[in-house]
XYZ file of C-alpha atoms in Angstrom:
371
model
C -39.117 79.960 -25.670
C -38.955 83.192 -27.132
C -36.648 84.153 -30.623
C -36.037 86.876 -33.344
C -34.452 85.131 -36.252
C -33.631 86.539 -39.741
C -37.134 85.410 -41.745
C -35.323 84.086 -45.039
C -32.428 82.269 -43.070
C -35.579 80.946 -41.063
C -37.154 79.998 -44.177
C -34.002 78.083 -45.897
C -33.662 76.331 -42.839
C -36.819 74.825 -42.537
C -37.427 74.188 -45.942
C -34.223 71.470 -45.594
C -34.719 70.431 -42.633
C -38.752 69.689 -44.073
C -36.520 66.648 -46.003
C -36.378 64.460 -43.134
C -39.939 65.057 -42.278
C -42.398 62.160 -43.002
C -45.904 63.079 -44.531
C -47.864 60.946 -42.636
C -46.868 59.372 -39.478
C -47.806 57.008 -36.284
C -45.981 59.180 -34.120
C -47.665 62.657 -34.768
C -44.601 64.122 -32.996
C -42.212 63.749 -36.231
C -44.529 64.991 -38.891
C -43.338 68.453 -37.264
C -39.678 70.225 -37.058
C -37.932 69.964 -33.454
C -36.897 73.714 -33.081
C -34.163 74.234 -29.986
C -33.323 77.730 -28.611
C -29.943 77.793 -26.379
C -26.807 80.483 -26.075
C -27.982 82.611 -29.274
C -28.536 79.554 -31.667
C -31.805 78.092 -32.907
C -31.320 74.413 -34.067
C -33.610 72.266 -36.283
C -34.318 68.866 -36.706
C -36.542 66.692 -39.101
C -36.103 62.992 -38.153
C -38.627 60.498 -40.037
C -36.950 57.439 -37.782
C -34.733 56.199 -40.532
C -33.118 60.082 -41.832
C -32.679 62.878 -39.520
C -31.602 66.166 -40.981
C -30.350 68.794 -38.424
C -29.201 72.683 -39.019
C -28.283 75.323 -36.712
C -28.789 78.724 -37.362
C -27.864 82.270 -35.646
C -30.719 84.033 -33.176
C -31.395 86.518 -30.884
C -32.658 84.277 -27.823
C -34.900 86.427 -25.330
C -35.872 83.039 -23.401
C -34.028 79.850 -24.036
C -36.579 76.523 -25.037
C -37.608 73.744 -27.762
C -40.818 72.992 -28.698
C -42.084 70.754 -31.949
C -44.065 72.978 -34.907
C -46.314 71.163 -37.833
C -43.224 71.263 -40.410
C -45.703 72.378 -43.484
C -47.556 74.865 -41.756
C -43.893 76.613 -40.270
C -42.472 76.122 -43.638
C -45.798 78.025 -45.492
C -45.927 80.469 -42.837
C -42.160 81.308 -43.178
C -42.073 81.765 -46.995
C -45.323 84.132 -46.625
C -44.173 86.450 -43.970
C -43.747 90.107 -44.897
C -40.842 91.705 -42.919
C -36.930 90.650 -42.662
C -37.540 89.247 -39.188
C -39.666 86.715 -37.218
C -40.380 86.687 -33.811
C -41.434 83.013 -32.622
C -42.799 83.437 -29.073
C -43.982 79.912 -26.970
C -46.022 79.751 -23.688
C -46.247 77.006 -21.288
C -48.721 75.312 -23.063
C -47.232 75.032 -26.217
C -49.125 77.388 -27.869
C -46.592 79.896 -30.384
C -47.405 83.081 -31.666
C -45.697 84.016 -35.274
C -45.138 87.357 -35.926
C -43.512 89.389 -38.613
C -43.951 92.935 -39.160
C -48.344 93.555 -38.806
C -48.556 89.361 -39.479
C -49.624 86.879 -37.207
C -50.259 83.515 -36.871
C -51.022 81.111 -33.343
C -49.890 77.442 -33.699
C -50.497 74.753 -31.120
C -47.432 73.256 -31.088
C -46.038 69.725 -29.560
C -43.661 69.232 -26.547
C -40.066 68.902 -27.011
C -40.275 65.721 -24.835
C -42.475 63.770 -27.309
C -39.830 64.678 -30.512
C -37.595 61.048 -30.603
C -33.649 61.346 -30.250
C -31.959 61.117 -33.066
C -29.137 57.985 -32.885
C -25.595 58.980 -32.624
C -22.243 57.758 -34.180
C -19.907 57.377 -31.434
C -16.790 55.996 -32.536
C -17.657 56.029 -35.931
C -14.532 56.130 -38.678
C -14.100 59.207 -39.999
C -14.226 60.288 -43.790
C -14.113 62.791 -46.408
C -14.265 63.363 -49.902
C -15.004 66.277 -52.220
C -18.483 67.058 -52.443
C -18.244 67.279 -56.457
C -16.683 63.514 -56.540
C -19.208 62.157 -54.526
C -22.144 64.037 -56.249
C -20.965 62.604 -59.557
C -20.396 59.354 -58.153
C -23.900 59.026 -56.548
C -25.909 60.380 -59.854
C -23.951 57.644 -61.734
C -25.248 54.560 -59.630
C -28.286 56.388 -57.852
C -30.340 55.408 -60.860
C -30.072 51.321 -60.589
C -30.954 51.158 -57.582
C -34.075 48.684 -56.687
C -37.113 50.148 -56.096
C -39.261 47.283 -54.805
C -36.797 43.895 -53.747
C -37.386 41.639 -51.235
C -33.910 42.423 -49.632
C -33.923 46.005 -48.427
C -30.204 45.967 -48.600
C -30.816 46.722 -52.889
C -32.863 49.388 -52.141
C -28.988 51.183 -51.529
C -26.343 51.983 -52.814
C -23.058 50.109 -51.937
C -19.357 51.571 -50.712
C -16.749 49.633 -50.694
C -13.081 51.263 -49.546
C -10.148 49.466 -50.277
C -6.461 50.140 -51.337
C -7.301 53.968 -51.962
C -9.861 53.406 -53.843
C -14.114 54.287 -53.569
C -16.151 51.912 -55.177
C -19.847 52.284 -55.353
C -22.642 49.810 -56.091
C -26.299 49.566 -56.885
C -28.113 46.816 -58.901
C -32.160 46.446 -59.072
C -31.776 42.985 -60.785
C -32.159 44.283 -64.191
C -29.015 46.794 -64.063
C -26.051 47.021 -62.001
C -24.229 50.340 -61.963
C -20.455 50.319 -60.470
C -18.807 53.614 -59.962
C -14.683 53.858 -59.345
C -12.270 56.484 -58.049
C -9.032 56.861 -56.624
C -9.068 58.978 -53.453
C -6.299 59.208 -50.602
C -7.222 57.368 -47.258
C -5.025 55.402 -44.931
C -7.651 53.626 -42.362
C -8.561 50.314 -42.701
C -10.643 48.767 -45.829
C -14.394 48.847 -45.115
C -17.745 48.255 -46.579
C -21.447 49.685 -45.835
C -24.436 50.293 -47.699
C -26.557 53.915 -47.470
C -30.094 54.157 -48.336
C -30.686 55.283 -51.722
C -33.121 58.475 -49.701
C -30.297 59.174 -47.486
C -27.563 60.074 -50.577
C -30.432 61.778 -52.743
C -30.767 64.227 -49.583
C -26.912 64.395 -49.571
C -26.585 65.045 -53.054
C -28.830 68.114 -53.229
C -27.208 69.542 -50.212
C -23.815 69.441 -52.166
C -22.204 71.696 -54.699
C -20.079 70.695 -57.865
C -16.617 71.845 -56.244
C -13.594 70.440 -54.103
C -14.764 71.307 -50.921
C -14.906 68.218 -49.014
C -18.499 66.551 -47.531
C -17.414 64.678 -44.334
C -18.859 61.530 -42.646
C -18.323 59.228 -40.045
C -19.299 55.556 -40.234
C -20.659 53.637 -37.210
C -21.968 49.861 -36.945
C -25.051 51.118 -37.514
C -25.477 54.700 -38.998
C -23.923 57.250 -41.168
C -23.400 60.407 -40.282
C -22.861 63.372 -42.985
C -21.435 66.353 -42.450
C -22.477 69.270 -45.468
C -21.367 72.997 -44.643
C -23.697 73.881 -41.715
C -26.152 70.560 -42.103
C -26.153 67.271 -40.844
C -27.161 64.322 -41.979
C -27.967 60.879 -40.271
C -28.809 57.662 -41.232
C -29.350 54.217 -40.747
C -27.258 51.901 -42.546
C -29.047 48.820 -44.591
C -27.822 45.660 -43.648
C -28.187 42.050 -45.022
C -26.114 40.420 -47.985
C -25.798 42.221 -50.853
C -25.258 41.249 -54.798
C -22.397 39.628 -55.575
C -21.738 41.766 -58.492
C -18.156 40.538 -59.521
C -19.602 36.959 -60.218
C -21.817 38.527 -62.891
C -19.630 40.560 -64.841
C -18.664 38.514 -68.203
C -15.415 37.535 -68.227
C -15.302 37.893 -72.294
C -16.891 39.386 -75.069
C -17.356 38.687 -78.824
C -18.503 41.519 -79.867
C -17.223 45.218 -79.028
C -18.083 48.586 -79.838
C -16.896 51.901 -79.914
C -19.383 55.001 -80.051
C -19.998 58.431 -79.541
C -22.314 58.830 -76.498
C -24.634 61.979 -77.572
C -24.768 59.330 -80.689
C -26.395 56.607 -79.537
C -28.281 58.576 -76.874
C -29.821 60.539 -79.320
C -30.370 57.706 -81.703
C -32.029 55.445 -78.440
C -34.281 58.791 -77.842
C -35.796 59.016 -80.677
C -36.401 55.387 -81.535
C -37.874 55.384 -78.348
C -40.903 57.638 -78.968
C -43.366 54.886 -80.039
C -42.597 53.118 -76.876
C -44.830 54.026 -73.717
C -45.919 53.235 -70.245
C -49.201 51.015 -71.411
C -46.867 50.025 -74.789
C -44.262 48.208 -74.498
C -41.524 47.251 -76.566
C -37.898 46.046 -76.694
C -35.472 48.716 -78.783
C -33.423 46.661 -80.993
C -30.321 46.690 -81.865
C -27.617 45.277 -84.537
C -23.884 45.524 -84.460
C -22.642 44.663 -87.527
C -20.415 46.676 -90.042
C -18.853 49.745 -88.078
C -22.858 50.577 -87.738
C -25.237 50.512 -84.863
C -28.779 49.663 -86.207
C -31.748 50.261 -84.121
C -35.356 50.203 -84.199
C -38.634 49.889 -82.514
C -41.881 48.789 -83.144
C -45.144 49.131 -81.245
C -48.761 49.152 -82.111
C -47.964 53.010 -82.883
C -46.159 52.400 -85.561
C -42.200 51.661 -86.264
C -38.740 53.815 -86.670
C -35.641 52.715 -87.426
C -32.256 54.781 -87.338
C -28.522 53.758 -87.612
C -25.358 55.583 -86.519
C -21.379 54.698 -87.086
C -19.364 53.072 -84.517
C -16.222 51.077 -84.709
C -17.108 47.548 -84.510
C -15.165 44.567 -83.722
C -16.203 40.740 -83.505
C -19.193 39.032 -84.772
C -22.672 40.654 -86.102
C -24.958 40.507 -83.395
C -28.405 41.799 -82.634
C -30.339 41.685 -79.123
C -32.651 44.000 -77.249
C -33.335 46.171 -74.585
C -35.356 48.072 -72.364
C -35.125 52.152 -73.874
C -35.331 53.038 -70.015
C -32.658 51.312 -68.810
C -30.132 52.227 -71.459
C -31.216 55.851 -71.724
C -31.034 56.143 -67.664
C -27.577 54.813 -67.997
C -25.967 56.357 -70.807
C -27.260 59.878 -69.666
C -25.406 59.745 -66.627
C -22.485 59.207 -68.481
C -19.925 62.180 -69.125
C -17.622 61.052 -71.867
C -17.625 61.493 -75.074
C -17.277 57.822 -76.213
C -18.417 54.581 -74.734
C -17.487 51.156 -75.633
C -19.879 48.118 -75.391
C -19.155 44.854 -75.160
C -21.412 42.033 -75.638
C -21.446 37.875 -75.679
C -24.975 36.817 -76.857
C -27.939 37.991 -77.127
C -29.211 36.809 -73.869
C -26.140 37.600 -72.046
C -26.066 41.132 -70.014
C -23.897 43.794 -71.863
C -21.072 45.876 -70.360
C -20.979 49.446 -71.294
C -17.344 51.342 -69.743
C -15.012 53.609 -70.777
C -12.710 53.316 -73.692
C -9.811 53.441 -70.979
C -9.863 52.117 -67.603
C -12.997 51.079 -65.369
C -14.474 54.450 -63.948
C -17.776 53.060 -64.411
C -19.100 49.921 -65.394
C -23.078 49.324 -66.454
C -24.380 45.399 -66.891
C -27.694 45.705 -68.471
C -29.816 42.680 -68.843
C -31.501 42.233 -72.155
C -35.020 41.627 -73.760
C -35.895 38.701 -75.596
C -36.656 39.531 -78.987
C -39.566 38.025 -81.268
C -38.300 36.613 -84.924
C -34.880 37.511 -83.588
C -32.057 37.402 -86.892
C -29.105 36.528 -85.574
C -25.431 35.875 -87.890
């Protein structure tokens, strides 16, 4: 195999494709990148047997091939090299010579034979949405998703298509995130769950606009679509959270606030809380006011902010991570909350409609004062 290839499109290439490439692996084959020479194109693959990322790329092809490179050392190389072209050369014996302008570097690469193939999605049902929607929808659920669960299927997120609407959901068993939107589709009503690694990789490759991401959805794997990159995963399966059945039905207390508010207000009470100290921020709705506090071995703070309040005084508790990881994903400018006790989860939504809906799970708190 023997190609000239712009060095910085080279570069940019390899540096995403690098995503799907494991760190360490038992098959020595996939710790590099898969590079493919045929009819002027140079494609790229990084497959760590679960995510596969592929690109193709323009090049001038003197001698048409495939070979497998160490993906760090390709990607260092590439980002080093001095002129506006590389020249990536392979013998018989897998052995590649780099070279860009009076650089030049030997790597022993790996046959193409030993790379695995990538699954396909044959007869998979076609999708699309705009790559902005489904950023925003992704960065608002991406965060509850379980990091460590005995059912793999949590460590996704969930889509669920029905009656032209998207519905997304994660939960980690001490938040569930749902995420809502109306989009136009007239296939059937489906459901499938991607792994939380697969959509972070799909979310950087997106931009905030209304071009549309495409995918295609097979029994097993996804497969995305992103301007000139590809995307494909296996799907989780197993039975996931039956999230309706823990939604309260009622409330008895609800709130109304401004969101930089009570972020703000959660922030700074939570600077007394760390890693090795631990403590519940509390909270009390009472009197159009939001009290909260927090008190560690540091020392103590206390803050209060307005908020229209309706229903009983109550006070309960909460983890400062998990509220501040959900209400920073949030881009209103009010939120309301709704409680029922102070060991019952709360709901925090819009003021109108159900665009997103948070449960958080509360903290016990010690001498608790509850009227």
């Amino acid at each position: 195999m023997k190609i000239i290839c712009n060095t910085s499109v080279l570069a940019e290439a390899c540096n995403i494709v690098q995503r799907g490439v494991p760190q360490k692996s038992t098959l020595p084959a996939t710790e590099g990148i898969y590079l493919q020479a045929k009819n002027s194109k140079l494609t790229l693959t990084g497959y760590d047997l679960e995510v596969g990322i592929t690109t193709t790329i323009e090049c001038s092809t003197e001698t048409e091939g495939s070979i497998v490179l160490n993906a760090r050392l390709l990607c260092d190389i590439l980002r080093r090299l001095p002129a506006q072209s590389v020249t990536i050369n392979c013998d018989s014996h897998n052995l590649c010579k780099i070279t860009s302008g009076e650089a030049e570097f030997s790597l022993v690469g790996i046959p193409a034979d030993d790379y695995p193939e990538l699954p396909t999605v044959s007869g998979g049902i076609p999708f699309a949405i705009k790559q902005g929607i489904l950023k925003n929808m992704v960065k608002q659920t991406i965060f509850a998703v379980a990091v460590q669960d005995i059912k793999p299927v949590h460590k996704g997120i969930k889509f669920e298509v029905e009656n032209n609407n998207l519905r997304l959901i994660s939960c980690d068993g001490f938040r569930l995130a749902i995420r809502n939107e109306t989009i136009e589709y007239a296939g059937e009503d489906m459901t499938f769950v991607v792994p939380a690694k697969t959509l972070s990789e799909v979310v950087k490759l997106t931009d905030d606009d209304d071009s549309n991401i495409t995918f295609s959805i097979g029994k097993k794997f996804i497969l995305f679509e992103i301007g000139n990159y590809r995307i494909i995963s296996r799907l989780l399966e197993g039975e996931f959270f039956n999230y309706k059945n823990a939604i309260p039905s009622e409330s008895t207390t609800k709130a109304r606030v401004n969101l930089k508010l009570i972020l703000d207000s959660v922030e700074r009470t939570s600077l007394l809380i760390t890693s090795k100290i631990k403590s519940p921020i509390r909270c009390i709705f009472d009197d159009n006011t939001i009290r909260i506090s927090s008190a560690t071995s540091l020392g103590a703070a206390t803050d209060k902010i307005p908020a229209s309040i309706e229903g009983k005084r109550l006070e309960i508790g909460f983890n400062n991570t998990y509220l501040t990881d959900c209400l920073r994903t949030v881009d209103v400018d009010e939120v309301k909350i709704e409680l029922s006790s102070p060991v019952s989860p709360i709901i925090i939504k819009p003021v109108e409609g159900d665009n997103f809906i948070f449960l958080i799970i509360p903290m016990r708190l010690k001498n608790e004062n509850i009227g």
